[in-house]
CSV table of C-alpha atoms in Angstrom, one decimal:
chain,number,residue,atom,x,y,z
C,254,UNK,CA,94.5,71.8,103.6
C,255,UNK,CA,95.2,74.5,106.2
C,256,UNK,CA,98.6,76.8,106.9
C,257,UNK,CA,98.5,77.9,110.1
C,258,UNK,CA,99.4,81.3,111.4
C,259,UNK,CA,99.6,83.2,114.1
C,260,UNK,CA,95.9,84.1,115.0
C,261,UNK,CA,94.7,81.6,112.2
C,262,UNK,CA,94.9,79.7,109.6
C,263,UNK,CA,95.0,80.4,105.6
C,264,UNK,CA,94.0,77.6,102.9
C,265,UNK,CA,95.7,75.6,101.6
C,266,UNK,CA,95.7,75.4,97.6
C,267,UNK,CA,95.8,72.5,95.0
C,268,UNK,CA,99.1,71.8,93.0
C,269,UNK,CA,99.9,75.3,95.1
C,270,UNK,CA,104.4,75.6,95.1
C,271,UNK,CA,104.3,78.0,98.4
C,272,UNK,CA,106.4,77.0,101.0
C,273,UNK,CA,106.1,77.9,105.2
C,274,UNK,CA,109.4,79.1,106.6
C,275,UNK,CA,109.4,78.4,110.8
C,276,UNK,CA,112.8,79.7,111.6
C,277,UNK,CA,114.6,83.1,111.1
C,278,UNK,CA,117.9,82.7,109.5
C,279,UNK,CA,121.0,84.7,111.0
C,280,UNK,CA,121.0,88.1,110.0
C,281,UNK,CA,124.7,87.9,108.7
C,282,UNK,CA,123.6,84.6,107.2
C,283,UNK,CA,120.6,86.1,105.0
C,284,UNK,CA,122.8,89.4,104.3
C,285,UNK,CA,125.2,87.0,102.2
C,286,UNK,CA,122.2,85.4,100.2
C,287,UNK,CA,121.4,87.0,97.0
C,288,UNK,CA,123.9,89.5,98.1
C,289,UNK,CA,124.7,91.0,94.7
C,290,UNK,CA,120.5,91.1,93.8
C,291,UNK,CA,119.5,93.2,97.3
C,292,UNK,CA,122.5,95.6,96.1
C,293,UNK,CA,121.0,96.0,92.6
C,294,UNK,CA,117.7,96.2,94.3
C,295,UNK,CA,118.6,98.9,96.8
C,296,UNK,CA,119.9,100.9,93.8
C,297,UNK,CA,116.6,100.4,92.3
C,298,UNK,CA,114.9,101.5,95.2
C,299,UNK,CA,117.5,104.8,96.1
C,300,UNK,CA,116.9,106.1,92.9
C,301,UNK,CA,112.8,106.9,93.3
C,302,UNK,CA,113.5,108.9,96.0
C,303,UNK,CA,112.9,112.3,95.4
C,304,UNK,CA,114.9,115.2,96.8
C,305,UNK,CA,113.0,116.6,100.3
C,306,UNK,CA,111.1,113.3,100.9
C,307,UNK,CA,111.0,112.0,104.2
C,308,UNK,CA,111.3,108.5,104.2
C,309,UNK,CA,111.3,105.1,106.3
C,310,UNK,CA,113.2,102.2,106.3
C,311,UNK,CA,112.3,98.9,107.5
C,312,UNK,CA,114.5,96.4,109.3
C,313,UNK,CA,116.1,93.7,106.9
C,314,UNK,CA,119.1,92.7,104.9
C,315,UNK,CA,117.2,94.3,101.6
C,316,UNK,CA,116.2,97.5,103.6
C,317,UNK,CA,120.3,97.4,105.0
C,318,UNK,CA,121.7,97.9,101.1
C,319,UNK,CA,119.0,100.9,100.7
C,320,UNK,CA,120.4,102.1,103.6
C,321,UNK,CA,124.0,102.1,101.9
C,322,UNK,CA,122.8,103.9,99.4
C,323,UNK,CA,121.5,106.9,100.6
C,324,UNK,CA,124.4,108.1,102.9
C,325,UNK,CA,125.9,110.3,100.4
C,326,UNK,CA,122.3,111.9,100.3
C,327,UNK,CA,121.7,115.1,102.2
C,328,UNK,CA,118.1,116.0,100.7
C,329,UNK,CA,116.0,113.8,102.8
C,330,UNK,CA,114.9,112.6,106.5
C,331,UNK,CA,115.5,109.0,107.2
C,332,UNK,CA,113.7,107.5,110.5
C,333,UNK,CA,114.3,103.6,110.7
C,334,UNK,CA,114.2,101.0,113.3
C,335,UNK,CA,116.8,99.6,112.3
C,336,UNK,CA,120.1,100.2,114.4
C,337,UNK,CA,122.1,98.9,111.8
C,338,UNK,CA,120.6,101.0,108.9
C,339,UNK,CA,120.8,104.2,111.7
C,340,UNK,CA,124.7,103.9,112.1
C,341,UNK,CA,125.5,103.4,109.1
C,342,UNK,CA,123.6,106.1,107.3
C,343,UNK,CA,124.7,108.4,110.3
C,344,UNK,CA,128.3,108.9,108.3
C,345,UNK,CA,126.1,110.7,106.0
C,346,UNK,CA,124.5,114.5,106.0
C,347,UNK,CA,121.3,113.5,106.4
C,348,UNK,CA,118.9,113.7,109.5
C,349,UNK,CA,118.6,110.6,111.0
C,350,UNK,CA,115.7,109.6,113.4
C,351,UNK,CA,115.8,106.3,115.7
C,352,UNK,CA,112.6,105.4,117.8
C,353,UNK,CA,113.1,104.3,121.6
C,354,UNK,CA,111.6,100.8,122.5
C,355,UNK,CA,112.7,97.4,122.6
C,356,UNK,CA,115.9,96.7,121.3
C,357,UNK,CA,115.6,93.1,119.1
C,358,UNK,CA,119.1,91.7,119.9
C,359,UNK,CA,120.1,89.5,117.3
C,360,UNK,CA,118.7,91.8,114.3
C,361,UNK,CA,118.9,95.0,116.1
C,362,UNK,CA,115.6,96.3,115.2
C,363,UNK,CA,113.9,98.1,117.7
C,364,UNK,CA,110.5,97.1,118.5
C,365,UNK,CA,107.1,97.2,121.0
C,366,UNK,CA,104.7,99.9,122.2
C,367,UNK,CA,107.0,102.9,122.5
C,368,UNK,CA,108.3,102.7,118.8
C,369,UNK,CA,104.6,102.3,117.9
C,370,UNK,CA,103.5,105.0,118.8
C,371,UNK,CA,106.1,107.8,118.3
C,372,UNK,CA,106.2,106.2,114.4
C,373,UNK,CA,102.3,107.1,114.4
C,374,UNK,CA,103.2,110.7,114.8
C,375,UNK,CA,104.9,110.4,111.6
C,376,UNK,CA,104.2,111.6,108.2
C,377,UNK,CA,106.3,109.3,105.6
C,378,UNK,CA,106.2,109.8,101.9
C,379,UNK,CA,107.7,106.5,101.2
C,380,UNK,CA,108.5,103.6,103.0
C,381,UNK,CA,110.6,100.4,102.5
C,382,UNK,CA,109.3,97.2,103.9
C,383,UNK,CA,111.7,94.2,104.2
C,384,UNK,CA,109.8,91.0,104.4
C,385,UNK,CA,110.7,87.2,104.0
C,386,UNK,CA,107.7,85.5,101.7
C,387,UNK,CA,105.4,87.2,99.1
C,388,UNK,CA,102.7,85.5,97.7
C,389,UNK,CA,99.1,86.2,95.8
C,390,UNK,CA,98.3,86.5,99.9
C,391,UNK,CA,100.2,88.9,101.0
C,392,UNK,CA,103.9,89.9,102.8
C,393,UNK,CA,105.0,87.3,105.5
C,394,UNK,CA,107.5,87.9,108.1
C,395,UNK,CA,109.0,85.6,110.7
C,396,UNK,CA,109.0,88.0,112.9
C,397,UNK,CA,105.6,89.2,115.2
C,398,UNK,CA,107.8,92.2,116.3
C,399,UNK,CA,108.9,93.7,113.5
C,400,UNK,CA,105.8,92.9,112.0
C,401,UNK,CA,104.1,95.8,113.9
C,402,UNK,CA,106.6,98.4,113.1
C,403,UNK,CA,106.4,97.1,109.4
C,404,UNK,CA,102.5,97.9,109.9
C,405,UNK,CA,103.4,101.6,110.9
C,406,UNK,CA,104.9,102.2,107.6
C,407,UNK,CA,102.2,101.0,105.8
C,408,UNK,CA,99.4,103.2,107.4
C,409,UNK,CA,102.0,106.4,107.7
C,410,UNK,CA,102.9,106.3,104.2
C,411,UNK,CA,101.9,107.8,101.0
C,412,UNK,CA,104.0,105.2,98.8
C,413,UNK,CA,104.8,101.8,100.0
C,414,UNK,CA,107.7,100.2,98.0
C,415,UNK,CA,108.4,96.2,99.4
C,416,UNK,CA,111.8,95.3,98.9
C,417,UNK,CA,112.4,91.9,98.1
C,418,UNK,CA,114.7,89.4,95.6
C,419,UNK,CA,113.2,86.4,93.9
C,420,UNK,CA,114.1,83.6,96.3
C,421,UNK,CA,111.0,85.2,98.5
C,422,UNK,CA,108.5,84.3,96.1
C,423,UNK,CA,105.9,81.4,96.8
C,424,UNK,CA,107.5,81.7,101.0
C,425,UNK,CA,104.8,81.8,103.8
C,426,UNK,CA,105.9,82.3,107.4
C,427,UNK,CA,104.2,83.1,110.6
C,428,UNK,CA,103.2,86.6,110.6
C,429,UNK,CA,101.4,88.5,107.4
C,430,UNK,CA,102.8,91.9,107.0
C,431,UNK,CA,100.1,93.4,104.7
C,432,UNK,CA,98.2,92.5,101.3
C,433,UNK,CA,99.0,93.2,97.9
C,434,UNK,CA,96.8,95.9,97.3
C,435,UNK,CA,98.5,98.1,100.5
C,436,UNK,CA,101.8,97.8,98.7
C,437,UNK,CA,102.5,100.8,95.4
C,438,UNK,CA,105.7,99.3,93.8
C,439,UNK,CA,107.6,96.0,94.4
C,440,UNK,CA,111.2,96.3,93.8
C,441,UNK,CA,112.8,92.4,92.7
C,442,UNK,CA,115.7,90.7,90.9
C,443,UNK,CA,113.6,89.0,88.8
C,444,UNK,CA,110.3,88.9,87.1
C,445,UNK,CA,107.9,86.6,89.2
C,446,UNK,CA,106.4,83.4,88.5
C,447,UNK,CA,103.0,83.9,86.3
C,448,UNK,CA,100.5,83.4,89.2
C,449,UNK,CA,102.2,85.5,91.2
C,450,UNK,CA,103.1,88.2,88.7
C,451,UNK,CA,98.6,88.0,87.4
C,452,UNK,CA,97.8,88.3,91.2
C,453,UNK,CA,100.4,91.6,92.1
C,454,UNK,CA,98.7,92.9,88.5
C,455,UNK,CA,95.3,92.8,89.8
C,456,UNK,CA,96.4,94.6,92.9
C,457,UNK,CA,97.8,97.7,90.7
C,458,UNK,CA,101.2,97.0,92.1
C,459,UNK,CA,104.0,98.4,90.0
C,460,UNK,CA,106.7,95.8,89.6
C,461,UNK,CA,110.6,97.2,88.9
C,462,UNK,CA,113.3,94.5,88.1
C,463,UNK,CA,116.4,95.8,89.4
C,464,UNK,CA,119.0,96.1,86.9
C,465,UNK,CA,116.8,95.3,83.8
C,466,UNK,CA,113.8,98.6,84.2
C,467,UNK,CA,115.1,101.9,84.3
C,468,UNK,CA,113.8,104.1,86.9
C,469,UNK,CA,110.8,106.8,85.4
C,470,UNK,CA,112.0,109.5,87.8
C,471,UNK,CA,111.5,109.8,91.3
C,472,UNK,CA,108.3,109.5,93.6
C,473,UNK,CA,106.0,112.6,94.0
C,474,UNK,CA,104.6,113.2,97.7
């Protein structure tokens, strides 16, 4: 009847096909899955962003190919959390900005009270948010640390774009990144299932399927 989560509990549904994901894989193991979709999807995602934005990139595997596409870039200011994204995109001519805090070993994100707050002083005009479940409830992560930094974006930013390819869809895990309605665009691999797809509607998200819409120009501030 009940899903519980950290700090509570959300209800369970009749006939409902979400599932609750406990563990974290391996980075390098959830970079491999659905590689050739979170390519097509950073693509996607790359090609909204307009020339002089300054943008922010979440942790992830998804966020990690947006990353990859923007190194050739020299118009725009990347901060992310994500060491990974940081050196690679630091081969590039753009400005790259790295908040101190807590290094997250195994994903090399970094995390706590010190990236918090220097993110808050931060003005973003879009931000990418990795996540690992999406459903009519919201944005799960596994992860309560990342979570927090994922948060940041959200508040700091004038366009929110989640990031995510279709074998997220119906997944619950431990910590809810945001609602529906905080989230402007949702970039996918593939259309999502009917309940899902009614649900991101009536939350006036705009829903791109990499590879099969064709972007309608780039994001205003």
């Amino acid at each position: 009847l009940l899903v519980r989560t950290h700090g509570g509990a959300l209800a369970g549904k009749v006939g409902s096909e979400e599932s609750f994901d406990s563990d974290e894989p391996a980075f390098e193991a959830r970079r491999r899955r659905n590689a050739d979709a979170k390519t097509r999807i950073g693509i996607a995602a790359a090609a909204l962003i307009r020339p002089g934005a300054t943008i922010g990139i979440d942790v992830g595997t998804t966020a990690l190919e947006l990353a990859r596409q923007l190194t050739t870039r020299d118009d725009i200011k990347i901060f992310t959390n994500s060491v990974r994204a940081a050196t690679l995109l630091s081969e590039g001519p753009a400005p790259v900005y790295l908040p101190g805090g807590q290094l997250r070993s195994k994903e090399l994100s970094v995390h706590g009270s010190i990236a918090v707050a220097q993110l808050r002083h931060y003005w973003f005009d879009f931000a990418s948010i990795g996540f690992s479940g999406l459903t009519d409830q919201g944005l799960f992560d596994y992860s309560l640390e990342d979570t927090e930094i994922k948060r940041v974006y959200i508040e700091r930013a004038a366009h929110i774009v989640a990031l995510c390819d279709s074998s997220k869809f119906g997944r619950l895990s431990m910590a809810r990144v945001g609602t529906l309605e905080e989230v402007d665009t949702l970039i996918t691999d593939a259309p999502p299932p009917a309940p899902l797809r009614e649900a991101l509607e009536r939350a006036d998200v705009k829903i791109v399927v990499a590879g099969e819409d064709e972007a309608q120009g780039s994001l205003s501030a």
